[in-house]
Amino acid sequence: MMYTRHYKYLRLYGYPVFAVFLNLILILLNSDESNIKGWKFYNNTDFVIEGLFCLIFTIALFETGLWLSKIINATSALKKTGSLRFIFKLLLHILIVSVLVILFFNIDFPQKYGYNDLVVRRALIIGFIFSILITTGFTAEELLIKWNESELEASENKKQALQSELNALKLQLDPHFLFNNLSTLTSLIEENQETAVQYVTNLSAVYRYVLSNRNKNMIVLKTELDFIKEYLFLYQIRYGPSIVINITGETHNLNKFIAPLTLQLLIENAIKHNSFSTTAPLIININYQNDWIIVDNNKSAKFTKEPGEGIGLAHIYHSYKLLGDTIPVIHDLETTFEVRVPLLNN
C-alpha cells in the first residue's frame, strides 16, 4: 500500500523535473571544448533524444529504489534488521544502476554525442550519489510511516484503556445513588403517598435517562439540563430548602455537548462531601458561558469521608480525556469548590 499511495505524483511531475535537472548537471560536467564542438552538429532531435536519455536514467534510479524497497521490506529475514536492510538495499541499488549505465553506454552512439570513458565515469558517479540519496529518502519515509502508525496504535490503545476504565467507573456510580433513593422512598410511602408516587415517577425518569445515555460519549447540554431538573426534584424531596441550586447561562450554548451525567455527578459530589441545613444551605451554581459550564458550591466539609470518594470526578476526568484535549479544571479553594467543564462541539 505504501508504494502506490502517492508515487503517481512523483512519476507524473517529479520524474520530468528531475530529468531536466539531471540533464543540466550533465551539460555542465561535459562542457569541455570537445563536447562543445560536438554540439555544433546537434539538431533539435538530438537534444530531445538526450533529454529522453536523462528521463530514462531518472526512471531507472527511482523505480529501482522503489522496487528494491518493496522486495526487501517484504523479506521476513530482513524485517527486524533495519540497518542491515538499508545497507543491503543501498548496495543492490548502486549495483543495478551501475550495470544499467554500463549496458547503456555499450550501445554504439554517433560520434557527435561524445560518449567517451570520461562521460561513462561521470554517469556512474552520478548514479552512485543519487542511489544513496534516493535509498536514504525512501528509507526515511518508511521510518516516518512506521512511526506514525505506532503513534496511532499507541493512541488507539490509550483510548481503549481509558474507555475500559471509564466503563468500570460507570459500574460504581449507580448503587450508591439507588440505595439512597430507595431509603427516601421507603419513608415517603409511610408519610405522604401522593409525593411518593411523584417521587417514583421522577426516579424512573432519572434511571431511564441514565440507562439510555450511559453508553453515549456526548449529549446535548439542553437535554442534560432537562434531566437535571427531574434529578433535582429527588434531592428537594429529601433535603427541602437545605439545598439551593441556581442555573444560568447563555442560550446559544444549549446546543453544545457535554459528557452524559456530568452535572449529576458534580451535584452529587457537592452534596456528598458537604454538611448543610436549612439555616446554612448548600448553594450550587451552574453557569454555562464562554464554551464552559461552571459548577461551584460553598464548602462546609463533613468530618467523616463518604464511601466512594473521588469516583464521580474521576469519571468526569476520564470522559473528557477520552473526548478531546481539553479536560475539566478544578479549583478547590478555602470557601468554594469549582469545576469548569468544557462544552464540546459534535
CSV table of C-alpha atoms in Angstrom, one decimal:
chain,number,residue,atom,x,y,z
A,1,MET,CA,0.0,0.0,0.0
A,2,MET,CA,2.8,2.4,0.9
A,3,TYR,CA,4.4,2.0,-2.6
A,4,THR,CA,1.3,3.1,-4.6
A,5,ARG,CA,-0.3,5.7,-2.3
A,6,HIS,CA,1.2,8.9,-3.7
A,7,TYR,CA,4.0,7.9,-6.1
A,8,LYS,CA,1.8,8.7,-9.1
A,9,TYR,CA,2.5,12.4,-8.4
A,10,LEU,CA,6.2,11.7,-8.2
A,11,ARG,CA,6.1,9.8,-11.5
A,12,LEU,CA,3.9,12.4,-13.2
A,13,TYR,CA,5.7,15.6,-12.1
A,14,GLY,CA,8.8,14.6,-10.2
A,15,TYR,CA,10.5,12.5,-12.9
A,16,PRO,CA,10.3,15.1,-15.7
A,17,VAL,CA,11.6,17.8,-13.4
A,18,PHE,CA,14.4,15.6,-12.1
A,19,ALA,CA,15.3,14.6,-15.7
A,20,VAL,CA,15.7,18.3,-16.6
A,21,PHE,CA,17.9,18.9,-13.5
A,22,LEU,CA,20.0,15.8,-14.4
A,23,ASN,CA,20.4,17.0,-18.0
A,24,LEU,CA,21.6,20.4,-16.8
A,25,ILE,CA,24.2,18.6,-14.5
A,26,LEU,CA,25.5,16.5,-17.4
A,27,ILE,CA,25.7,19.6,-19.6
A,28,LEU,CA,27.8,21.4,-17.0
A,29,LEU,CA,30.0,18.4,-16.4
A,30,ASN,CA,30.6,17.7,-20.1
A,31,SER,CA,31.0,21.4,-21.2
A,32,ASP,CA,34.7,20.9,-22.2
A,33,GLU,CA,35.9,22.0,-25.6
A,34,SER,CA,35.4,18.7,-27.4
A,35,ASN,CA,31.8,18.3,-26.4
A,36,ILE,CA,31.0,22.0,-27.3
A,37,LYS,CA,32.3,21.3,-30.7
A,38,GLY,CA,30.2,18.2,-31.0
A,39,TRP,CA,27.1,20.2,-30.0
A,40,LYS,CA,27.5,22.2,-33.2
A,41,PHE,CA,26.4,19.2,-35.2
A,42,TYR,CA,23.3,18.6,-33.0
A,43,ASN,CA,19.9,19.3,-34.3
A,44,ASN,CA,16.7,19.7,-32.2
A,45,THR,CA,16.1,15.9,-32.4
A,46,ASP,CA,19.5,15.2,-30.8
A,47,PHE,CA,18.7,17.5,-27.8
A,48,VAL,CA,15.3,15.8,-27.4
A,49,ILE,CA,17.0,12.3,-27.5
A,50,GLU,CA,19.5,13.3,-24.8
A,51,GLY,CA,16.6,14.6,-22.7
A,52,LEU,CA,14.9,11.3,-23.1
A,53,PHE,CA,18.1,9.5,-22.0
A,54,CYS,CA,18.0,11.6,-18.8
A,55,LEU,CA,14.4,10.7,-18.3
A,56,ILE,CA,15.2,7.0,-18.7
A,57,PHE,CA,18.1,7.4,-16.3
A,58,THR,CA,15.7,9.1,-13.8
A,59,ILE,CA,13.1,6.4,-14.1
A,60,ALA,CA,15.8,3.7,-13.6
A,61,LEU,CA,17.1,5.4,-10.5
A,62,PHE,CA,13.7,5.9,-8.8
A,63,GLU,CA,12.0,2.7,-9.9
A,64,THR,CA,14.9,0.6,-8.9
A,65,GLY,CA,14.8,2.2,-5.4
A,66,LEU,CA,11.0,1.6,-5.2
A,67,TRP,CA,11.2,-1.9,-6.4
A,68,LEU,CA,14.1,-2.8,-4.0
A,69,SER,CA,12.2,-1.2,-1.1
A,70,LYS,CA,9.1,-3.3,-1.9
A,71,ILE,CA,11.0,-6.6,-2.3
A,72,ILE,CA,13.5,-6.2,0.6
A,73,ASN,CA,10.9,-4.9,3.1
A,74,ALA,CA,8.7,-7.9,2.3
A,75,THR,CA,11.6,-10.3,3.1
A,76,SER,CA,11.0,-11.7,6.5
A,77,ALA,CA,14.7,-12.4,7.2
A,78,LEU,CA,15.4,-8.6,6.9
A,79,LYS,CA,12.3,-7.2,8.6
A,80,LYS,CA,13.8,-6.8,12.0
A,81,THR,CA,17.3,-5.6,11.0
A,82,GLY,CA,16.8,-2.0,9.9
A,83,SER,CA,20.4,-1.0,9.4
A,84,LEU,CA,21.3,-4.3,7.6
A,85,ARG,CA,18.3,-3.9,5.4
A,86,PHE,CA,19.3,-0.3,4.5
A,87,ILE,CA,22.9,-1.3,3.6
A,88,PHE,CA,21.7,-4.3,1.5
A,89,LYS,CA,19.2,-2.2,-0.3
A,90,LEU,CA,21.8,0.6,-1.0
A,91,LEU,CA,24.4,-1.8,-2.3
A,92,LEU,CA,21.9,-3.5,-4.6
A,93,HIS,CA,20.7,-0.1,-5.8
A,94,ILE,CA,24.2,1.0,-6.7
A,95,LEU,CA,25.0,-2.3,-8.4
A,96,ILE,CA,21.8,-2.3,-10.5
A,97,VAL,CA,22.2,1.3,-11.6
A,98,SER,CA,25.9,0.8,-12.4
A,99,VAL,CA,25.1,-2.3,-14.6
A,100,LEU,CA,22.3,-0.3,-16.4
A,101,VAL,CA,24.7,2.6,-17.0
A,102,ILE,CA,27.5,0.3,-18.4
A,103,LEU,CA,25.0,-1.5,-20.6
A,104,PHE,CA,23.6,1.8,-21.9
A,105,PHE,CA,27.0,3.1,-22.9
A,106,ASN,CA,27.9,-0.1,-24.6
A,107,ILE,CA,25.4,0.9,-27.3
A,108,ASP,CA,27.1,2.3,-30.4
A,109,PHE,CA,26.1,6.0,-30.4
A,110,PRO,CA,27.0,8.5,-33.1
A,111,GLN,CA,30.4,10.2,-32.6
A,112,LYS,CA,28.9,13.7,-32.2
A,113,TYR,CA,27.3,12.6,-28.8
A,114,GLY,CA,30.8,12.3,-27.4
A,115,TYR,CA,30.1,9.4,-25.1
A,116,ASN,CA,33.7,8.6,-24.1
A,117,ASP,CA,35.1,6.9,-21.0
A,118,LEU,CA,35.0,10.1,-19.0
A,119,VAL,CA,31.3,10.5,-19.6
A,120,VAL,CA,30.7,6.9,-18.5
A,121,ARG,CA,32.7,7.5,-15.3
A,122,ARG,CA,30.7,10.7,-14.6
A,123,ALA,CA,27.4,8.9,-15.2
A,124,LEU,CA,28.5,6.1,-12.8
A,125,ILE,CA,29.4,8.7,-10.1
A,126,ILE,CA,26.1,10.5,-10.6
A,127,GLY,CA,24.3,7.2,-10.3
A,128,PHE,CA,26.2,6.3,-7.2
A,129,ILE,CA,25.4,9.7,-5.5
A,130,PHE,CA,21.7,9.6,-6.4
A,131,SER,CA,21.4,6.0,-5.4
A,132,ILE,CA,22.5,6.9,-1.9
A,133,LEU,CA,20.1,9.9,-1.8
A,134,ILE,CA,17.1,8.0,-3.1
A,135,THR,CA,17.6,4.9,-1.0
A,136,THR,CA,18.1,7.2,2.1
A,137,GLY,CA,14.9,9.1,1.2
A,138,PHE,CA,12.7,6.1,0.8
A,139,THR,CA,14.1,4.5,4.0
A,140,ALA,CA,13.4,7.8,5.9
A,141,GLU,CA,9.8,7.8,4.5
A,142,GLU,CA,9.3,4.2,5.6
A,143,LEU,CA,10.6,5.0,9.1
A,144,LEU,CA,8.3,8.1,9.3
A,145,ILE,CA,5.3,6.0,8.2
A,146,LYS,CA,6.1,3.3,10.8
A,147,TRP,CA,6.5,6.0,13.5
A,148,ASN,CA,3.1,7.5,12.6
A,149,GLU,CA,1.5,4.1,12.6
A,150,SER,CA,3.0,3.3,16.0
A,151,GLU,CA,1.8,6.7,17.3
A,152,LEU,CA,-1.7,6.0,16.0
A,153,GLU,CA,-1.7,2.5,17.5
A,154,ALA,CA,-0.5,3.8,20.9
A,155,SER,CA,-3.2,6.5,20.8
A,156,GLU,CA,-5.8,3.9,20.0
A,157,ASN,CA,-4.6,1.6,22.8
A,158,LYS,CA,-4.7,4.5,25.2
A,159,LYS,CA,-8.2,5.4,24.1
A,160,GLN,CA,-9.3,1.8,24.6
A,161,ALA,CA,-7.7,1.7,28.0
A,162,LEU,CA,-9.5,5.0,29.0
A,163,GLN,CA,-12.8,3.6,27.7
A,164,SER,CA,-12.4,0.4,29.7
A,165,GLU,CA,-11.5,2.4,32.9
A,166,LEU,CA,-14.5,4.7,32.2
A,167,ASN,CA,-16.8,1.7,31.9
A,168,ALA,CA,-15.5,0.3,35.1
A,169,LEU,CA,-16.2,3.7,36.9
A,170,LYS,CA,-19.7,3.8,35.5
A,171,LEU,CA,-20.5,0.5,37.2
A,172,GLN,CA,-19.5,2.1,40.5
A,173,LEU,CA,-21.8,5.1,40.2
A,174,ASP,CA,-25.3,3.6,40.3
A,175,PRO,CA,-25.6,1.5,43.6
A,176,HIS,CA,-24.9,4.4,46.0
A,177,PHE,CA,-27.5,6.6,44.3
A,178,LEU,CA,-30.1,3.9,44.1
A,179,PHE,CA,-29.8,2.9,47.8
A,180,ASN,CA,-30.2,6.5,49.0
A,181,ASN,CA,-33.3,7.0,46.9
A,182,LEU,CA,-34.9,3.7,47.9
A,183,SER,CA,-34.3,4.7,51.5
A,184,THR,CA,-36.0,8.1,50.9
A,185,LEU,CA,-38.9,6.4,49.0
A,186,THR,CA,-39.5,4.0,51.9
A,187,SER,CA,-40.0,6.9,54.4
A,188,LEU,CA,-42.2,8.8,51.8
A,189,ILE,CA,-44.6,5.8,51.4
A,190,GLU,CA,-45.2,5.9,55.1
A,191,GLU,CA,-45.6,9.7,55.3
A,192,ASN,CA,-47.0,11.0,52.0
A,193,GLN,CA,-48.2,8.5,49.4
A,194,GLU,CA,-49.0,11.2,46.8
A,195,THR,CA,-45.5,12.6,47.0
A,196,ALA,CA,-44.1,9.1,46.9
A,197,VAL,CA,-45.9,8.4,43.6
A,198,GLN,CA,-44.4,11.6,42.1
A,199,TYR,CA,-41.0,10.6,43.5
A,200,VAL,CA,-41.2,7.2,41.9
A,201,THR,CA,-42.2,8.8,38.6
A,202,ASN,CA,-39.2,11.1,38.7
A,203,LEU,CA,-36.9,8.4,39.9
A,204,SER,CA,-37.9,6.2,37.0
A,205,ALA,CA,-37.4,9.1,34.6
A,206,VAL,CA,-33.9,9.6,36.0
A,207,TYR,CA,-33.0,5.9,35.6
A,208,ARG,CA,-34.5,5.8,32.2
A,209,TYR,CA,-32.2,8.7,31.2
A,210,VAL,CA,-29.2,7.1,32.9
A,211,LEU,CA,-29.7,3.7,31.2
A,212,SER,CA,-30.4,5.1,27.7
A,213,ASN,CA,-27.4,7.5,27.7
A,214,ARG,CA,-24.8,5.8,29.8
A,215,ASN,CA,-23.1,4.3,26.7
A,216,LYS,CA,-23.0,7.6,24.8
A,217,ASN,CA,-19.9,9.7,24.9
A,218,MET,CA,-21.7,13.1,24.3
A,219,ILE,CA,-25.1,14.6,24.8
A,220,VAL,CA,-26.7,17.9,24.1
A,221,LEU,CA,-26.4,20.4,27.1
A,222,LYS,CA,-30.2,21.2,26.9
A,223,THR,CA,-31.0,17.5,27.3
A,224,GLU,CA,-28.7,17.2,30.3
A,225,LEU,CA,-30.3,20.3,31.9
A,226,ASP,CA,-33.8,18.9,31.4
A,227,PHE,CA,-32.7,15.7,33.1
A,228,ILE,CA,-31.1,17.6,35.9
A,229,LYS,CA,-34.5,19.3,36.7
A,230,GLU,CA,-36.0,15.8,37.3
A,231,TYR,CA,-33.0,14.7,39.2
A,232,LEU,CA,-33.1,17.8,41.5
A,233,PHE,CA,-36.6,17.0,42.4
A,234,LEU,CA,-35.4,13.9,44.2
A,235,TYR,CA,-33.0,15.9,46.3
A,236,GLN,CA,-35.6,18.6,47.0
A,237,ILE,CA,-37.9,16.0,48.5
A,238,ARG,CA,-35.1,14.6,50.6
A,239,TYR,CA,-33.5,17.9,51.8
A,240,GLY,CA,-36.0,20.6,51.1
A,241,PRO,CA,-34.6,24.2,51.4
A,242,SER,CA,-31.3,22.8,52.7
A,243,ILE,CA,-30.1,22.7,49.0
A,244,VAL,CA,-30.4,25.7,46.7
A,245,ILE,CA,-29.4,25.3,43.0
A,246,ASN,CA,-29.2,28.2,40.5
A,247,ILE,CA,-28.9,27.5,36.8
A,248,THR,CA,-28.0,30.4,34.4
A,249,GLY,CA,-26.2,30.8,31.1
A,250,GLU,CA,-26.0,31.9,27.5
A,251,THR,CA,-28.8,30.4,25.3
A,252,HIS,CA,-26.6,29.7,22.3
A,253,ASN,CA,-24.6,27.2,24.4
A,254,LEU,CA,-27.6,25.0,24.9
A,255,ASN,CA,-26.9,23.2,21.6
A,256,LYS,CA,-23.4,22.3,22.6
A,257,PHE,CA,-22.4,19.0,24.1
A,258,ILE,CA,-21.1,17.6,27.4
A,259,ALA,CA,-20.4,14.1,28.6
A,260,PRO,CA,-23.6,12.4,29.9
A,261,LEU,CA,-24.3,12.6,33.7
A,262,THR,CA,-21.6,15.2,34.2
A,263,LEU,CA,-23.9,17.6,36.0
A,264,GLN,CA,-25.5,14.8,38.1
A,265,LEU,CA,-22.1,13.7,39.3
A,266,LEU,CA,-21.0,17.3,40.2
A,267,ILE,CA,-24.2,17.9,42.1
A,268,GLU,CA,-23.9,14.6,43.9
A,269,ASN,CA,-20.3,15.3,44.7
A,270,ALA,CA,-21.2,18.6,46.3
A,271,ILE,CA,-24.0,17.0,48.4
A,272,LYS,CA,-21.9,14.0,49.4
A,273,HIS,CA,-18.9,16.0,50.7
A,274,ASN,CA,-20.6,18.9,52.5
A,275,SER,CA,-22.7,19.3,55.5
A,276,PHE,CA,-25.7,21.6,55.2
A,277,SER,CA,-29.0,22.6,56.9
A,278,THR,CA,-32.0,24.9,56.4
A,279,THR,CA,-30.1,27.7,58.2
A,280,ALA,CA,-26.8,27.1,56.4
A,281,PRO,CA,-27.9,25.7,53.0
A,282,LEU,CA,-25.7,24.2,50.3
A,283,ILE,CA,-25.7,26.6,47.4
A,284,ILE,CA,-24.8,25.1,44.0
A,285,ASN,CA,-24.4,27.4,41.0
A,286,ILE,CA,-24.5,26.0,37.4
A,287,ASN,CA,-23.5,28.6,34.8
A,288,TYR,CA,-22.8,27.8,31.1
A,289,GLN,CA,-20.9,30.5,29.2
A,290,ASN,CA,-17.8,31.1,27.0
A,291,ASP,CA,-17.6,27.5,25.9
A,292,TRP,CA,-17.5,26.3,29.6
A,293,ILE,CA,-20.0,25.0,32.1
A,294,ILE,CA,-19.1,26.1,35.6
A,295,VAL,CA,-20.4,24.3,38.7
A,296,ASP,CA,-19.4,25.8,42.1
A,297,ASN,CA,-20.7,25.4,45.6
A,298,ASN,CA,-19.9,26.8,49.1
A,299,LYS,CA,-17.8,24.5,51.2
A,300,SER,CA,-18.7,23.1,54.6
A,301,ALA,CA,-16.8,19.9,54.7
A,302,LYS,CA,-18.0,16.8,56.6
A,303,PHE,CA,-15.9,15.4,59.4
A,304,THR,CA,-16.2,11.9,58.1
A,305,LYS,CA,-15.5,10.9,54.5
A,306,GLU,CA,-18.2,9.3,52.4
A,307,PRO,CA,-17.5,5.9,50.7
A,308,GLY,CA,-16.6,6.0,47.0
A,309,GLU,CA,-14.9,9.4,47.3
A,310,GLY,CA,-13.4,10.7,44.0
A,311,ILE,CA,-15.3,8.3,41.8
A,312,GLY,CA,-17.5,11.0,40.3
A,313,LEU,CA,-14.7,13.4,39.5
A,314,ALA,CA,-12.6,10.5,38.1
A,315,HIS,CA,-15.5,9.6,35.8
A,316,ILE,CA,-15.8,13.1,34.5
A,317,TYR,CA,-12.0,13.4,34.0
A,318,HIS,CA,-11.8,10.2,32.1
A,319,SER,CA,-14.8,11.1,30.0
A,320,TYR,CA,-13.2,14.3,28.8
A,321,LYS,CA,-9.8,12.7,28.4
A,322,LEU,CA,-11.5,10.3,26.0
A,323,LEU,CA,-13.4,13.0,24.2
A,324,GLY,CA,-10.6,15.6,23.5
A,325,ASP,CA,-7.6,17.5,24.5
A,326,THR,CA,-9.4,20.0,26.9
A,327,ILE,CA,-10.1,18.5,30.3
A,328,PRO,CA,-12.1,19.8,33.3
A,329,VAL,CA,-10.4,22.3,35.6
A,330,ILE,CA,-10.9,22.0,39.4
A,331,HIS,CA,-10.4,24.9,41.8
A,332,ASP,CA,-10.5,23.7,45.4
A,333,LEU,CA,-10.5,27.0,47.3
A,334,GLU,CA,-10.9,27.7,51.0
A,335,THR,CA,-14.6,28.6,50.9
A,336,THR,CA,-15.7,27.3,47.5
A,337,PHE,CA,-15.2,24.3,45.3
A,338,GLU,CA,-15.5,24.9,41.5
A,339,VAL,CA,-15.3,22.6,38.5
A,340,ARG,CA,-15.1,24.1,35.0
A,341,VAL,CA,-16.1,21.6,32.3
A,342,PRO,CA,-15.5,22.4,28.6
A,343,LEU,CA,-18.6,22.5,26.3
A,344,LEU,CA,-17.9,20.4,23.2
A,345,ASN,CA,-18.8,20.6,19.5
A,346,ASN,CA,-20.3,17.5,17.9
